Coordinates of C-alpha atoms in Angstrom, one line a residue:
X1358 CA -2.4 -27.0 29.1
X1359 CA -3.0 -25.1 25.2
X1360 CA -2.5 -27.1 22.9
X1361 CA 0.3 -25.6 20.5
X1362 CA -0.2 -24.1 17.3
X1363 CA 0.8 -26.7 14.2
X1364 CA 1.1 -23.9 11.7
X1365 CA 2.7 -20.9 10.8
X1366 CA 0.8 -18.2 11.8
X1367 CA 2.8 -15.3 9.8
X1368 CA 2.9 -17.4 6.7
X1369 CA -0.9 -17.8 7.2
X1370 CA -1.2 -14.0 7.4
X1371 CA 0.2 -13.6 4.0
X1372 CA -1.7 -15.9 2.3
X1373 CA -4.7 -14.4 3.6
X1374 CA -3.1 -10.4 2.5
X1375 CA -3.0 -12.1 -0.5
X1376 CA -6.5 -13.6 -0.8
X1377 CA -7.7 -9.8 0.5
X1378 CA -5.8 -8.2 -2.0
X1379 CA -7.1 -10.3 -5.0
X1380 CA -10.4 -10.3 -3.9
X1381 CA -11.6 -7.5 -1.6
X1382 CA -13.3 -7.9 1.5
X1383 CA -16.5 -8.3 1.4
X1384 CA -15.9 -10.9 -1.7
X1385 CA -13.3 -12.8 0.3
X1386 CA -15.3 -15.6 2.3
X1387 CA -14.5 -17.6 4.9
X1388 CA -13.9 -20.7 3.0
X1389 CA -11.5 -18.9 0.3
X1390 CA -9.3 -17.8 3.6
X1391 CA -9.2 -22.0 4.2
X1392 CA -7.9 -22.4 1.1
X1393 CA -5.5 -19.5 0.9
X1394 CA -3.8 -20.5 4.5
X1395 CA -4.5 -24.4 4.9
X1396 CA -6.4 -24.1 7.6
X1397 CA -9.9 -25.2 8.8
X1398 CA -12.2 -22.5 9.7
X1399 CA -11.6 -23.5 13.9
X1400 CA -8.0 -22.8 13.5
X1401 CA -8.6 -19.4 11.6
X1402 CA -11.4 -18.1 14.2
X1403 CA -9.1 -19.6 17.3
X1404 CA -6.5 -17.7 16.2
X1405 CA -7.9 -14.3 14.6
X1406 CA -11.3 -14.4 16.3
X1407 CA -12.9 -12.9 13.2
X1408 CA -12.6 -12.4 9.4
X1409 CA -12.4 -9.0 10.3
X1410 CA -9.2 -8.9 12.8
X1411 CA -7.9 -11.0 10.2
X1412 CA -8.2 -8.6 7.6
X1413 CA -7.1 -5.7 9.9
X1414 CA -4.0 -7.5 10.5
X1415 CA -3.1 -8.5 6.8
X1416 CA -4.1 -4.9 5.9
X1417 CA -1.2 -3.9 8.7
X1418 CA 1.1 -6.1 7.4
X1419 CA 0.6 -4.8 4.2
X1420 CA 1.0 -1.4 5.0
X1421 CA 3.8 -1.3 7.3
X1422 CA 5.8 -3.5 4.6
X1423 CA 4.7 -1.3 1.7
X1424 CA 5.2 2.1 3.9
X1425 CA 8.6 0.9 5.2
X1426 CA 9.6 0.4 1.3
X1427 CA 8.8 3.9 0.3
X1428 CA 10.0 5.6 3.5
X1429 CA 13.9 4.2 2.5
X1430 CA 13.2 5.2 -0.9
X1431 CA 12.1 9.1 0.2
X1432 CA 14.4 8.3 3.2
X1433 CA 17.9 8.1 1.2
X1434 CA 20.0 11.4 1.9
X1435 CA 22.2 10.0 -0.3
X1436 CA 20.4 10.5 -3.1
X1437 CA 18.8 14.0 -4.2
X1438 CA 15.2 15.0 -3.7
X1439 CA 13.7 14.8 -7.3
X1440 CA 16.2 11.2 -7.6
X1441 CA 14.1 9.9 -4.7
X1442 CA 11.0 10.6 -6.2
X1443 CA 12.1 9.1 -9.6
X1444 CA 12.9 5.6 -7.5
X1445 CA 9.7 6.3 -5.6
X1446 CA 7.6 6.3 -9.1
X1447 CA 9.5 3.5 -10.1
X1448 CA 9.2 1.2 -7.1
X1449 CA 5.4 1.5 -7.5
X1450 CA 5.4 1.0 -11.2
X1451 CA 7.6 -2.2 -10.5
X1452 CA 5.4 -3.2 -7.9
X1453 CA 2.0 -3.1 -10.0
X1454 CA 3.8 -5.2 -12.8
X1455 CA 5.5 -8.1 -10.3
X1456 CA 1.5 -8.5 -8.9
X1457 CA -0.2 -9.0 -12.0
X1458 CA -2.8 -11.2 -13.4
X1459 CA -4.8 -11.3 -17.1
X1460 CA -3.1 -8.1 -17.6
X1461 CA -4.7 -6.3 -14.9
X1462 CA -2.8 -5.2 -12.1
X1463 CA -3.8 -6.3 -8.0
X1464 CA -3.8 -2.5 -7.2
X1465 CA -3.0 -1.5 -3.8
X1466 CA -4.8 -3.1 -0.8
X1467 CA -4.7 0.0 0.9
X1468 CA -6.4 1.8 -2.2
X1469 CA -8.4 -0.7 -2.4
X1470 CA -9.3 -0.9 1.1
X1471 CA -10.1 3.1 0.9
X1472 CA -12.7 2.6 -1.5
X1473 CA -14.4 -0.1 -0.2
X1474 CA -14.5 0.5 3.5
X1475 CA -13.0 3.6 5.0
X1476 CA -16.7 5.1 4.3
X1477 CA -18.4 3.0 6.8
X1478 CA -15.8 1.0 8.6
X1479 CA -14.4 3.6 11.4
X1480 CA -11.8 1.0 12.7
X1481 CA -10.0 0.7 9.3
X1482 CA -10.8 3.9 8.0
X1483 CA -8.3 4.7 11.9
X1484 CA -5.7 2.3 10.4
X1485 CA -5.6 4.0 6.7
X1486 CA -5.2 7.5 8.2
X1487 CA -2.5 6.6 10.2
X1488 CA -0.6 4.9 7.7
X1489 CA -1.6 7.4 4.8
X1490 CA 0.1 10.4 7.6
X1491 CA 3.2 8.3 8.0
X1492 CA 3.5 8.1 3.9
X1493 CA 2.5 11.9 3.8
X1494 CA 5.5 12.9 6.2
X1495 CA 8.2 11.4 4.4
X1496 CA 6.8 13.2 1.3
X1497 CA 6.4 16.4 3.1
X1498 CA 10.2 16.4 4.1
X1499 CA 12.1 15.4 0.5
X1500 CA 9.7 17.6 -1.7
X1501 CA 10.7 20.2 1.3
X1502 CA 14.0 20.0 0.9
X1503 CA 13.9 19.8 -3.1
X1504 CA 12.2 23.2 -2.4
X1505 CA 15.6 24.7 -0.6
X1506 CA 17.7 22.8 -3.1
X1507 CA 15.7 24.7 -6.4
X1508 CA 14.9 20.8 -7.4
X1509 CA 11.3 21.5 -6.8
X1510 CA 8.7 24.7 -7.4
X1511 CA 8.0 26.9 -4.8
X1512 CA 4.5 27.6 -5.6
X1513 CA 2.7 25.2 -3.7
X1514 CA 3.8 24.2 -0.2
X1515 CA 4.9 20.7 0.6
X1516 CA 2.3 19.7 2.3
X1517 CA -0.1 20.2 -1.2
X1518 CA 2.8 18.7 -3.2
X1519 CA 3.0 15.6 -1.0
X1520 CA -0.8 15.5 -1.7
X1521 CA -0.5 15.6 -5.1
X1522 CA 2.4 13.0 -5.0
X1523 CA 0.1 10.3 -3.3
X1524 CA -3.0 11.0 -5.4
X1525 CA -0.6 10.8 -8.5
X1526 CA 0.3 7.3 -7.4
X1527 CA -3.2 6.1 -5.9
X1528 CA -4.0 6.9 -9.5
X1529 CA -1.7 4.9 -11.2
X1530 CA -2.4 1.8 -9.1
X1531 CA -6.1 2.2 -10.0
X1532 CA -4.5 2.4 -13.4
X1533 CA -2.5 -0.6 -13.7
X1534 CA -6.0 -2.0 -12.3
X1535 CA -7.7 -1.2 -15.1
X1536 CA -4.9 -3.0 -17.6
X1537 CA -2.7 0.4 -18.4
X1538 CA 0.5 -0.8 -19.7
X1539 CA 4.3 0.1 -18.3
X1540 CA 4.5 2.6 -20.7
X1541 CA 1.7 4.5 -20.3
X1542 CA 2.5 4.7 -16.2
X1543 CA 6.3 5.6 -16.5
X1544 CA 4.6 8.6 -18.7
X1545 CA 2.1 9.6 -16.0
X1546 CA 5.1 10.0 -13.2
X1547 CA 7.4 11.6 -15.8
X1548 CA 4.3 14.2 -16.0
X1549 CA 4.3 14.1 -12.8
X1550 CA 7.8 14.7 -11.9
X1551 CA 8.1 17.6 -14.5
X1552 CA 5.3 19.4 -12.8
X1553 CA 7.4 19.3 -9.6
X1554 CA 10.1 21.1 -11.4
X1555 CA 10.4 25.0 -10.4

């Protein structure tokens, strides 16, 4: 008979998002992962099998709890388009500031993870572009709409807004990175906002 697991094995998955997040990948060892969870290195490779399926599981984790977030946001048809980008900006900008250490912001893992693996890492690089399509669709659809309403302009399409939406915020994440203050990234998605407008 299996022996049964002793630990938590979705509070261990966090701690090691977390330890990915902070760190990276590649910089994240085996022994910083002990640390992070509680566990010996056995119980880690018994249960994920490698430091890679562990990371492509926090990385999921990550995603589908940080997609889900912005999905209600652009999801809300009680709220009008250009309102649900506003709490879209804001959401991220909140985010950055709650995740924050020396006065740098963590980023986003799946920024992050973009840069330092979707090159050469065909697995994750799968997992990114599904997620990035999913974040993509719900843009497409409110910045859309904003176009019918006369919210938005009409001189791009959505699907190059939506684009421009998600580079706007991968930029401000790699932003907050680099120590920018709250100020500075409620000004870049005010700019951003206002060249939405028709």
């Amino acid at each position: 008979m299996a022996r049964p697991r002793m630990f938590d094995e979705e509070r261990a998955l966090d701690a090691a998002m977390r330890t990915f997040w902070a760190n990276g990948y590649e910089a994240t060892s085996t022994k910083d992962l002990c640390d992070a969870t509680g566990l010996g290195r056995s119980s880690i490779y018994n249960t994920f099998t490698s430091k890679h399926e562990l990371f492509q599981r926090a990385l999921t984790r990550y995603m589908d709890g940080m997609t889900s977030a912005q999905t209600a946001v652009l999801d809300d048809a009680e709220q009008p388009p250009t309102e649900r980008i506003r709490t879209l900006f804001a959401q991220i900008i909140e985010g950055e500031f709650s995740n924050r250490r020396e006065g740098r912001s963590l980023g986003c893992l799946t920024v992050n993870t973009t840069v330092e693996l979707a090159g050469h890492d065909a697995e994750t690089a799968q997992l990114l572009d599904r997620d990035r399509e999913l974040r993509l669709s719900s843009l497409r659809d409110v910045l859309a709409l904003g176009q019918r309403t006369g919210e938005f302009g009409t001189r791009q399409d959505p699907e190059t807004l939506a684009h421009f939406v998600t580079s706007m915020i991968s930029g401000m994440r790699v932003a907050a990175q680099g120590g920018a203050d709250r100020a500075t990234l409620e000004s870049i998605a005010a700019t951003a906002i206002e060249a939405l407008a028709p």
